[in-house]
Coordinates of C-alpha atoms in Angstrom, one line a residue:
M1 CA -35.3 73.4 21.7
A2 CA -33.0 74.3 19.0
S3 CA -33.2 72.6 16.1
T4 CA -30.7 69.6 15.3
T5 CA -31.1 70.0 11.3
S6 CA -27.6 70.9 10.1
T7 CA -27.1 73.7 8.0
P8 CA -26.8 73.0 4.2
V9 CA -23.2 72.8 2.6
P10 CA -22.4 72.8 -0.8
G11 CA -21.7 69.7 -2.2
P12 CA -18.3 68.0 -3.8
G13 CA -17.3 69.5 -7.1
P14 CA -14.1 69.9 -9.0
G15 CA -13.5 73.2 -8.1
V16 CA -12.5 72.7 -4.5
I17 CA -8.5 73.2 -5.4
R18 CA -9.5 76.5 -7.1
R19 CA -11.8 77.6 -4.4
G20 CA -9.0 76.4 -1.8
L21 CA -6.5 78.5 -3.3
A22 CA -8.8 81.3 -3.7
V23 CA -9.8 81.5 0.1
M24 CA -6.0 81.2 1.0
W25 CA -5.3 84.4 -1.4
R26 CA -8.0 86.1 0.7
E27 CA -7.1 85.3 3.9
V28 CA -3.1 86.2 2.9
R29 CA -4.3 89.4 2.0
M30 CA -5.4 90.1 5.5
H31 CA -1.7 90.1 6.7
P32 CA 0.3 89.7 3.9
R33 CA 3.9 90.9 5.4
P34 CA 4.2 87.8 8.3
F35 CA 3.3 85.3 5.2
A36 CA 5.5 87.1 2.8
W37 CA 8.2 86.0 5.9
A38 CA 7.2 82.7 6.1
V39 CA 7.3 82.0 2.4
F40 CA 10.9 83.2 2.3
G41 CA 12.0 81.1 5.2
S42 CA 10.1 78.1 3.4
L43 CA 12.1 79.3 0.2
V44 CA 15.6 79.0 1.8
Y45 CA 14.9 75.7 3.6
A46 CA 14.0 74.2 0.1
L47 CA 17.1 75.8 -1.4
A48 CA 19.1 74.4 1.4
T49 CA 17.8 71.4 1.1
V50 CA 18.6 70.7 -2.1
G51 CA 22.0 72.4 -1.4
S52 CA 22.7 69.9 1.4
S53 CA 22.2 67.1 -1.0
V54 CA 24.7 68.3 -3.3
V55 CA 27.3 69.2 -0.4
I56 CA 26.7 65.6 0.7
G57 CA 27.3 64.6 -2.7
Q58 CA 30.6 66.2 -3.0
V59 CA 31.4 64.9 0.5
V60 CA 31.2 61.2 -0.4
D61 CA 32.8 61.7 -3.8
K62 CA 36.2 64.3 -2.4
I63 CA 36.3 62.6 1.1
V64 CA 34.5 59.2 2.0
T65 CA 35.6 57.6 -1.8
P66 CA 38.9 58.8 -1.5
R67 CA 39.3 57.5 2.1
F68 CA 38.4 54.2 1.0
T69 CA 40.3 53.7 -2.2
G70 CA 43.6 56.0 -1.0
G71 CA 43.6 55.6 2.6
S72 CA 43.9 59.1 3.7
V73 CA 42.1 62.3 3.5
S74 CA 43.6 65.6 4.6
T75 CA 42.9 67.4 7.3
G76 CA 41.8 70.4 5.7
A77 CA 39.5 68.3 3.5
L78 CA 37.8 67.0 6.5
M79 CA 37.3 70.4 8.2
A80 CA 36.2 72.0 4.7
G81 CA 33.4 69.1 4.5
A82 CA 32.2 69.3 7.8
L83 CA 32.1 72.8 7.7
A84 CA 29.9 72.9 4.6
I85 CA 27.7 70.4 6.0
F86 CA 27.3 72.8 8.9
M87 CA 26.8 75.8 7.2
V88 CA 23.7 74.4 5.0
G89 CA 22.3 72.8 8.3
L90 CA 22.7 76.1 9.9
V91 CA 20.8 78.5 7.1
K92 CA 18.2 75.4 6.7
S93 CA 17.4 75.6 10.3
A94 CA 17.2 79.5 9.9
G95 CA 14.7 79.1 7.1
I96 CA 12.5 76.6 9.6
V97 CA 12.6 79.3 12.4
C98 CA 11.6 81.8 10.0
R99 CA 8.7 80.1 8.5
R100 CA 7.5 78.8 11.4
I101 CA 7.4 81.6 13.5
N102 CA 5.6 83.7 10.7
A103 CA 3.4 81.1 9.8
W104 CA 1.8 80.9 13.1
V105 CA 1.5 84.5 13.3
V106 CA -0.5 84.8 10.0
Q107 CA -2.7 82.1 11.1
A108 CA -3.3 83.5 14.5
R109 CA -3.9 87.3 13.3
V110 CA -6.4 85.8 10.3
Q111 CA -8.3 83.8 13.0
E112 CA -8.5 87.3 14.9
T113 CA -9.8 89.1 12.0
L114 CA -12.4 86.7 10.7
R115 CA -13.6 86.3 14.4
T116 CA -13.8 89.7 15.2
Q117 CA -15.7 90.4 11.7
V118 CA -18.2 87.7 12.8
L119 CA -19.0 89.2 16.2
D120 CA -19.1 92.5 14.9
Q121 CA -21.7 91.2 12.1
Y122 CA -23.5 89.6 15.1
L123 CA -23.9 93.1 16.6
D124 CA -25.1 94.5 13.6
L125 CA -27.7 91.8 12.5
P126 CA -31.2 92.2 13.9
L127 CA -32.6 90.1 16.7
S128 CA -35.0 88.3 14.2
Y129 CA -31.6 86.6 12.9
H130 CA -30.1 85.8 16.1
R131 CA -33.9 84.2 17.3
S132 CA -33.3 82.1 14.0
K133 CA -30.1 80.5 14.6
P134 CA -29.5 78.1 17.6
T135 CA -26.5 79.9 19.9
G136 CA -24.6 77.0 20.0
E137 CA -24.4 77.3 16.2
L138 CA -23.5 81.0 16.5
L139 CA -20.5 80.1 18.5
A140 CA -19.5 77.6 16.2
H141 CA -19.2 80.4 13.4
A142 CA -16.7 82.4 15.4
G143 CA -14.8 79.4 16.9
G144 CA -14.5 75.9 14.9
D145 CA -15.5 77.1 11.7
A146 CA -13.1 80.5 11.7
E147 CA -10.6 77.8 13.1
A148 CA -11.3 75.6 10.3
A149 CA -11.3 78.4 7.8
T150 CA -7.5 79.2 8.6
D151 CA -6.2 75.4 9.2
L152 CA -3.8 75.8 6.2
L153 CA -2.5 79.1 6.8
A154 CA 0.3 78.0 8.9
P155 CA 1.4 74.5 6.6
L156 CA 1.0 76.8 3.2
P157 CA 4.2 78.5 3.1
W158 CA 5.8 75.1 3.8
A159 CA 3.9 73.9 1.0
T160 CA 4.8 76.9 -1.3
G161 CA 8.5 76.0 -0.3
V162 CA 7.9 72.5 -1.1
M163 CA 6.9 73.2 -4.6
V164 CA 10.1 75.3 -5.2
L165 CA 11.9 72.1 -3.7
L166 CA 10.4 69.9 -5.8
V167 CA 11.1 71.7 -9.2
V168 CA 14.2 72.8 -8.3
T169 CA 15.0 69.1 -7.2
A170 CA 13.6 67.9 -10.6
G171 CA 15.5 70.6 -12.3
W172 CA 18.8 69.4 -10.6
L173 CA 18.2 65.8 -11.4
V174 CA 18.0 66.2 -15.0
A175 CA 20.7 68.5 -15.1
T176 CA 23.0 66.1 -13.2
D177 CA 21.8 62.7 -14.7
P178 CA 18.7 62.7 -17.6
F179 CA 18.2 59.1 -16.8
L180 CA 18.0 59.3 -13.2
G181 CA 16.2 62.6 -13.4
L182 CA 13.4 61.0 -15.5
I183 CA 12.3 58.9 -12.2
G184 CA 11.9 62.2 -10.2
L185 CA 9.9 63.7 -13.3
V186 CA 7.6 60.6 -13.1
L187 CA 7.2 60.5 -9.4
L188 CA 6.3 64.2 -8.7
P189 CA 3.3 64.5 -10.9
S190 CA 2.1 61.4 -9.6
A191 CA 2.0 62.3 -6.2
L192 CA 0.1 65.4 -7.2
L193 CA -2.6 63.4 -9.5
L194 CA -3.2 61.1 -6.6
N195 CA -4.1 64.5 -4.6
V196 CA -6.2 65.8 -7.4
V197 CA -8.2 62.5 -7.5
F198 CA -9.1 62.3 -3.9
Q199 CA -10.4 65.8 -3.6
T200 CA -13.7 64.9 -4.9
R201 CA -13.7 62.2 -2.0
L202 CA -12.9 64.4 0.7
E203 CA -15.0 67.7 -0.1
A204 CA -18.3 66.0 1.1
P205 CA -17.7 64.3 4.2
A206 CA -15.7 67.5 5.0
N207 CA -18.6 69.7 4.7
E208 CA -20.5 67.4 6.5
A209 CA -18.5 67.0 9.3
Q210 CA -18.4 70.6 9.7
A211 CA -22.4 71.1 9.6
A212 CA -22.3 68.3 12.2
Y213 CA -19.9 70.3 14.5
G214 CA -22.4 73.2 14.5
A215 CA -25.3 71.3 15.1
L216 CA -23.6 69.6 18.3
S217 CA -22.5 73.1 19.5
A218 CA -26.4 74.0 19.3
V219 CA -27.3 71.2 21.5
A220 CA -24.3 71.4 24.0
Y221 CA -24.8 75.1 24.7
E222 CA -28.4 74.4 25.5
S223 CA -27.7 71.9 27.7
I224 CA -25.3 73.4 29.4
D225 CA -26.8 76.7 29.6
G226 CA -30.4 75.1 30.7
A227 CA -28.4 72.9 33.4
M228 CA -30.6 74.0 36.0
V229 CA -34.2 73.2 34.2
V230 CA -32.3 70.0 33.5
K231 CA -31.5 69.0 36.7
T232 CA -34.8 70.2 38.3
L233 CA -37.1 67.8 35.9
G234 CA -34.5 65.2 36.3
A235 CA -33.8 64.9 32.5
E236 CA -29.9 64.0 32.7
A237 CA -30.7 60.9 30.7
S238 CA -32.7 62.5 27.8
E239 CA -30.1 65.5 27.4
G240 CA -27.5 63.2 27.3
D241 CA -28.9 61.0 24.7
R242 CA -29.8 64.0 22.6
F243 CA -26.3 65.0 22.7
S244 CA -24.8 61.7 22.0
A245 CA -26.9 61.3 18.9
R246 CA -25.4 64.7 17.4
A247 CA -21.6 63.6 18.9
A248 CA -22.5 60.1 17.1
V249 CA -23.0 61.8 13.7
L250 CA -20.2 64.2 14.0
R251 CA -17.9 60.9 15.1
D252 CA -19.3 59.1 11.9
K253 CA -18.5 62.1 9.7
R254 CA -14.9 62.4 10.9
V255 CA -14.0 59.1 10.9
L256 CA -15.1 58.6 7.3
L257 CA -13.3 61.9 6.5
G258 CA -10.2 60.4 8.4
T259 CA -10.3 57.1 6.8
R260 CA -10.0 58.6 3.2
Q261 CA -7.5 61.1 4.3
A262 CA -5.4 58.3 6.0
A263 CA -5.6 56.6 2.3
L264 CA -4.5 59.1 0.6
F265 CA -1.5 59.8 3.4
Q266 CA -0.5 56.2 2.6
L267 CA -0.4 56.3 -0.9
L268 CA 1.5 59.5 -0.6
D269 CA 4.1 57.9 2.0
A270 CA 4.1 54.7 -0.8
V271 CA 4.9 56.4 -4.1
P272 CA 8.4 58.4 -3.0
S273 CA 9.3 54.9 -1.2
L274 CA 8.6 53.2 -4.7
G275 CA 10.6 55.8 -6.3
I276 CA 13.4 55.4 -4.1
L277 CA 13.5 52.1 -4.8
C278 CA 13.8 52.3 -8.4
L279 CA 16.5 54.9 -7.9
L280 CA 18.9 52.8 -5.8
V281 CA 18.3 49.9 -8.5
V282 CA 18.8 52.3 -11.6
G283 CA 21.4 53.9 -9.8
A284 CA 23.5 51.2 -9.0
W285 CA 23.4 50.0 -12.5
R286 CA 24.5 53.6 -13.9
V287 CA 27.2 53.8 -10.8
D288 CA 28.6 50.1 -12.1
R289 CA 28.6 51.4 -15.6
G290 CA 30.7 54.5 -14.7
L291 CA 28.0 56.6 -15.6
V292 CA 27.8 58.7 -12.7
S293 CA 29.6 58.9 -9.4
T294 CA 28.7 57.3 -6.0
G295 CA 28.3 60.8 -4.6
T296 CA 25.8 61.9 -7.3
L297 CA 23.8 58.6 -6.4
V298 CA 24.1 59.2 -2.5
G299 CA 22.8 62.8 -3.1
F300 CA 20.0 61.7 -5.5
V301 CA 18.9 59.1 -2.7
N302 CA 19.4 61.8 0.3
L303 CA 17.4 64.2 -1.7
L304 CA 14.3 62.0 -2.6
R305 CA 14.2 61.0 0.8
L306 CA 14.1 64.3 2.1
V307 CA 11.2 65.6 -0.2
T308 CA 9.3 62.2 0.9
W309 CA 7.5 64.1 4.0
P310 CA 6.9 67.3 2.4
L311 CA 5.2 65.5 -0.1
G312 CA 3.2 64.1 2.5
L313 CA 2.7 67.9 3.3
V314 CA 1.3 68.6 -0.3
G315 CA -1.2 65.8 -0.1
W316 CA -2.0 66.9 3.9
V317 CA -2.8 70.8 2.2
L318 CA -4.6 69.9 -0.6
G319 CA -6.7 66.8 1.7
S320 CA -7.6 69.4 4.2
M321 CA -8.5 71.9 1.5
P322 CA -12.3 71.0 1.8
R323 CA -12.4 71.5 5.1
T324 CA -11.2 75.0 4.9
V325 CA -13.3 75.9 2.3
A326 CA -16.2 74.4 4.5
G327 CA -15.3 76.3 7.4
W328 CA -15.0 79.5 5.3
D329 CA -18.4 79.4 3.2
R330 CA -19.9 79.2 6.9
V331 CA -18.1 82.2 8.0
Q332 CA -19.2 84.1 5.1
G333 CA -22.5 82.8 5.3
V334 CA -22.6 85.0 8.3
L335 CA -20.8 87.7 6.9
S336 CA -23.0 87.9 3.8
S337 CA -26.1 88.5 5.8
V338 CA -28.0 91.4 5.0
V339 CA -27.7 93.8 7.7
P340 CA -30.7 96.2 7.6
P341 CA -30.6 100.0 7.0
A342 CA -30.6 102.2 10.1
S343 CA -34.1 102.5 11.3
A344 CA -35.9 105.4 10.2
H345 CA -38.2 105.3 13.0
R346 CA -35.2 106.4 15.9
L347 CA -35.8 110.0 15.1
S348 CA -35.8 113.0 17.3
V349 CA -39.2 114.7 18.1
P350 CA -39.6 117.9 15.9
S351 CA -39.4 121.2 17.9
S352 CA -43.2 121.8 17.3
S353 CA -43.6 118.8 19.4
A354 CA -42.2 120.8 22.5
G355 CA -43.0 118.6 25.7
V356 CA -43.3 115.4 24.1
A357 CA -40.8 112.4 24.9
L358 CA -42.2 109.9 22.8
S359 CA -44.5 109.7 19.8
V360 CA -46.1 106.7 18.6
S361 CA -48.2 106.8 15.4
G362 CA -50.0 103.8 13.9
L363 CA -47.5 101.4 15.0
S364 CA -48.1 97.6 13.7
F365 CA -45.6 95.0 14.1
A366 CA -45.6 91.0 13.6
Y367 CA -42.5 88.5 14.4
D368 CA -43.4 86.5 11.3
D369 CA -44.2 89.0 7.9
A370 CA -46.7 86.6 6.7
G371 CA -48.4 86.0 10.2
S372 CA -51.1 88.2 11.9
G373 CA -50.3 91.5 13.3
L374 CA -49.1 91.1 17.4
L375 CA -49.3 95.0 17.3
S376 CA -52.3 97.2 15.5
D377 CA -52.1 100.4 14.4
V378 CA -50.7 101.7 18.3
T379 CA -51.0 105.3 18.5
F380 CA -50.1 107.6 21.5
S381 CA -47.9 110.3 23.3
L382 CA -46.1 110.8 26.4
P383 CA -45.4 114.0 27.9
V384 CA -41.5 114.6 29.2
G385 CA -40.8 113.6 32.6
V386 CA -44.0 111.3 33.4
T387 CA -44.2 107.6 34.6
A388 CA -46.5 105.8 32.5
A389 CA -47.6 102.1 33.1
L390 CA -48.3 99.6 30.5
V391 CA -50.8 97.2 31.5
G392 CA -52.5 94.2 29.9
P393 CA -53.1 90.6 29.9
T394 CA -50.5 88.0 29.1
G395 CA -49.3 88.2 25.3
A396 CA -51.1 91.2 24.8
G397 CA -48.0 92.3 22.9
K398 CA -46.3 94.6 26.1
S399 CA -42.6 93.4 25.7
T400 CA -43.0 93.7 22.1
L401 CA -43.9 97.4 22.0
L402 CA -41.2 98.3 24.5
Q403 CA -38.6 96.6 22.3
V404 CA -40.1 98.1 18.8
I405 CA -39.9 101.4 20.8
A406 CA -36.4 100.8 21.6
G407 CA -35.4 100.0 18.0
L408 CA -35.1 96.0 18.7
H409 CA -37.5 95.6 16.0
E410 CA -38.4 97.3 12.7
P411 CA -42.1 98.1 12.6
L412 CA -44.4 96.8 9.6
S413 CA -45.8 100.2 9.6
G414 CA -46.1 103.5 11.3
S415 CA -43.4 105.5 13.2
V416 CA -41.8 106.0 16.8
S417 CA -40.2 109.4 17.6
A418 CA -38.2 109.9 20.9
A419 CA -36.8 113.3 22.2
G420 CA -33.5 111.5 23.2
P421 CA -31.6 108.5 23.8
V422 CA -33.5 105.3 25.1
A423 CA -32.4 103.2 27.6
L424 CA -34.4 99.4 28.0
A425 CA -34.2 97.4 31.3
F426 CA -35.8 93.6 31.1
Q427 CA -37.5 91.2 33.4
E428 CA -34.7 88.7 32.9
P429 CA -31.6 90.9 32.6
F430 CA -28.3 89.8 31.6
V431 CA -25.1 90.2 33.9
F432 CA -21.7 89.9 32.6
A433 CA -19.2 87.6 34.5
D434 CA -17.3 90.8 35.3
S435 CA -17.2 93.5 38.4
A436 CA -20.1 94.9 39.5
R437 CA -18.8 98.4 38.3
A438 CA -17.9 97.2 34.6
N439 CA -21.7 95.6 34.6
V440 CA -23.1 99.2 35.2
T441 CA -20.3 101.1 32.8
M442 CA -20.4 98.7 29.6
G443 CA -16.7 99.8 28.9
S444 CA -18.2 103.4 28.4
P445 CA -15.5 106.1 29.1
T446 CA -17.8 108.9 29.9
L447 CA -19.1 107.2 32.9
S448 CA -17.6 108.7 36.1
A449 CA -17.6 107.1 39.6
V450 CA -19.9 109.6 40.4
D451 CA -22.5 108.7 37.7
V452 CA -22.1 104.8 38.7
A453 CA -22.8 106.0 42.3
H454 CA -25.9 108.0 41.3
A455 CA -27.5 105.6 39.4
A456 CA -26.8 102.7 41.6
A457 CA -28.7 104.8 44.7
V458 CA -31.6 105.3 42.7
A459 CA -31.8 101.9 41.4
Q460 CA -31.3 100.9 45.1
A461 CA -28.5 98.7 44.3
D462 CA -25.6 100.3 46.4
E463 CA -27.0 98.8 49.5
F464 CA -26.2 95.4 48.2
V465 CA -23.2 95.9 46.1
D466 CA -21.3 97.7 49.0
R467 CA -21.6 94.6 50.8
L468 CA -19.9 92.5 48.5
P469 CA -16.5 91.0 48.9
G470 CA -14.6 93.9 47.3
G471 CA -17.8 96.3 46.6
W472 CA -18.0 97.5 42.9
D473 CA -14.9 95.8 42.0
A474 CA -16.2 92.3 43.0
V475 CA -16.6 90.0 40.1
I476 CA -20.1 88.7 39.8
G477 CA -20.5 85.1 38.4
E478 CA -21.3 84.3 35.1
R479 CA -25.1 85.4 34.6
G480 CA -25.4 86.9 38.1
A481 CA -25.1 83.4 39.4
T482 CA -23.8 84.8 42.9
L483 CA -26.7 87.8 42.9
S484 CA -30.6 86.9 43.6
G485 CA -33.2 88.0 40.9
G486 CA -34.0 91.2 42.4
Q487 CA -30.1 92.0 42.9
R488 CA -29.7 91.2 39.2
Q489 CA -32.6 93.6 38.3
R490 CA -31.3 96.6 40.5
L491 CA -27.7 96.1 38.7
A492 CA -29.3 96.4 35.3
L493 CA -31.5 99.2 35.9
A494 CA -28.4 101.1 37.5
R495 CA -27.0 100.4 34.0
A496 CA -29.8 101.8 32.1
L497 CA -29.9 105.0 34.5
A498 CA -26.3 105.8 34.2
R499 CA -26.6 106.6 30.7
R500 CA -29.2 109.4 32.0
P501 CA -31.7 108.2 29.5
A502 CA -34.6 110.8 28.3
L503 CA -36.7 107.7 27.9
L504 CA -36.5 105.0 30.2
L505 CA -38.3 101.9 29.3
L506 CA -38.8 99.1 32.2
D507 CA -40.3 95.7 30.8
D508 CA -41.3 94.7 34.2
A509 CA -37.7 95.0 35.3
T510 CA -38.7 95.2 39.1
S511 CA -41.0 92.2 39.3
S512 CA -38.6 90.3 41.3
V513 CA -37.6 93.1 44.1
D514 CA -40.3 93.7 47.3
P515 CA -42.9 96.3 46.7
A516 CA -41.4 98.7 49.0
T517 CA -38.1 98.7 47.2
E518 CA -39.9 99.4 43.7
A519 CA -41.9 102.0 45.2
A520 CA -38.3 103.5 46.5
I521 CA -37.2 103.3 42.9
L522 CA -40.2 104.9 41.0
T523 CA -39.8 107.8 43.8
G524 CA -36.0 108.2 43.1
L525 CA -36.7 108.3 39.6
A526 CA -39.2 111.1 39.8
D527 CA -36.9 113.0 41.9
A528 CA -33.5 112.4 40.5
F529 CA -34.6 112.0 36.8
A530 CA -37.3 114.3 36.6
S531 CA -36.7 115.1 33.0
T532 CA -36.7 111.5 32.3
T533 CA -39.9 109.7 31.0
T534 CA -40.4 106.2 32.0
L535 CA -42.9 103.5 30.4
V536 CA -42.7 100.6 33.0
V537 CA -44.6 97.3 32.3
A538 CA -46.8 97.2 35.3
S539 CA -48.5 94.1 36.9
R540 CA -48.5 94.9 40.6
P541 CA -51.7 97.4 41.9
S542 CA -49.0 99.5 43.9
T543 CA -46.9 100.2 40.7
I544 CA -49.6 101.1 38.8
A545 CA -50.7 103.5 41.4
L546 CA -47.4 105.2 40.9
A547 CA -47.9 106.2 37.4
D548 CA -49.2 109.4 36.1
I549 CA -50.7 107.6 32.7
V550 CA -52.0 104.3 32.1
L551 CA -51.9 102.8 28.5
Y552 CA -54.1 99.2 28.8
L553 CA -53.0 96.8 25.8
E554 CA -55.0 94.1 24.5
A555 CA -54.2 91.8 21.9
G556 CA -52.1 94.3 20.4
R557 CA -54.2 97.2 20.2
L558 CA -54.3 100.2 22.5
I559 CA -57.6 99.9 24.2
A560 CA -57.5 102.8 26.4
Y561 CA -55.1 105.4 27.5
G562 CA -55.1 107.9 30.8
P563 CA -55.3 108.4 34.0
H564 CA -55.6 105.2 36.2
A565 CA -59.1 106.3 37.9
E566 CA -60.5 107.1 34.5
L567 CA -59.8 103.9 33.2
L568 CA -61.1 102.1 35.9
Q569 CA -64.4 103.8 35.2
S570 CA -64.5 103.5 31.6
T571 CA -62.7 100.2 30.6
P572 CA -64.2 97.1 32.2
G573 CA -61.2 95.3 30.8
Y574 CA -59.0 97.1 32.6
A575 CA -60.7 96.9 35.7
A576 CA -60.9 93.3 35.7
L577 CA -57.3 92.8 35.3
V578 CA -56.8 95.4 38.2
E579 CA -59.2 93.2 40.3
A580 CA -57.5 90.5 39.5
Y581 CA -54.0 91.7 40.4
E582 CA -55.5 92.8 43.9
R583 CA -56.9 89.4 44.5
E584 CA -53.8 87.8 43.8
R585 CA -51.7 90.3 46.2
A586 CA -54.4 89.8 48.8
S587 CA -53.9 85.7 48.5

């Protein structure tokens, strides 16, 4: 089971706003054009918002007030006022549409870029990295973390426009009436100061909530992927408890974060409201003294009312920065992982070794560099076109040897040389939720229908695929749920054969098929792929008997190497193992 320990995350610090802005800048540079259009729309909205307050003030002074004092207003003045309000509203609406469309475009594109980068990195990282991380956490990096890292991209252009709106608003207030403008100049910095104060209280729970999300994803993935085991053992309750425990941690972290954010937003709502109240009181006094017009006061109140909600948006952006920084850091933790250089052991066999398909020299390997060796000083070579059986007791290192030969692991010492492309088929093959044909071709544009049919015939896969509804276009269930174990193995073998490898590695890849079908497969390999060298992990006497050469592995060491009959005479351990296989078959 995956560890439920959360990934360490950075603690709170005063630089979260600076780091958040740096993250936003790096993301904007990925797709600058739609972001620029979104900012342009936001600026249009900001200027139109101030313009609407100016227009309303003029309408009050030149139309509404004269109507109440003089009793009549010309039709032309009414039409001009209505047209001015309509045009300003139209411009503001156009700015909103431009901002919204392009803001969501840039957020979606950056999310796509980050997720693609994470997936590409996963494909480049070695198996040791994937083994050290729960699958659910890996999924969280490409999903929830990438989403959290880009949460602010959509509202960021609006926040930029709001900042312009605040500056223009302050300037207009001071230019129109410095006394009333002072209220706005006190109001705006107060709201921003509240945001800064709250950052140190929001960053820690945001980081912890994001880490808890990754831990929960790991448990959820295991529970769902291992549903058959859970149901078979009746472990639904214990798995539910395990999931509930992680969900409770995530709930508590997000409740704490939400509580602090709610307090921030409430204060941000209160500050502009208090400012409007002060403005009404002071403004009424100024109007009564004849120092400002009624229209000016109405415009002031309308403008502060309009910036109340955008001020909350600025607060939301700043309050969400810790979560964005946490998501970005977790994504960058993947992208900054060191990808090992291309293996120096995947070399072509030199011309002096003509007729040699595989050469292994002094090969040693361990999963843990500090642990004892799993493979130790393994040396052998295989001629072109032979079938070799790799035999040994459980835990001898057979599967590991094949994985090192295939380049999935880097050996601690020694070398591996192959005379062409290598294909590996596993005992537990992975089958994608796609068509049977797509599972064989794996998107390769060079594989034709003839290649697929030929490989399927040799792998004995055509006989069951042809019976599927839709044949080769039939969609296989996730992980091959609609196929038997033997059918999955044969489909995976066809996948390997379709690429016509020079070296075919079979890690007990026919263990789930019956002996007759296995014999047909190995015979077909010898006939149709005469130049392909096959190294197969074997545990059936019938499979071993079909091999030209047998390699006997014991405790990570190659004990014997030669024909089956010779090893029976010369190697007691091998003879005892084969005898055990035969007794098992007879029983």
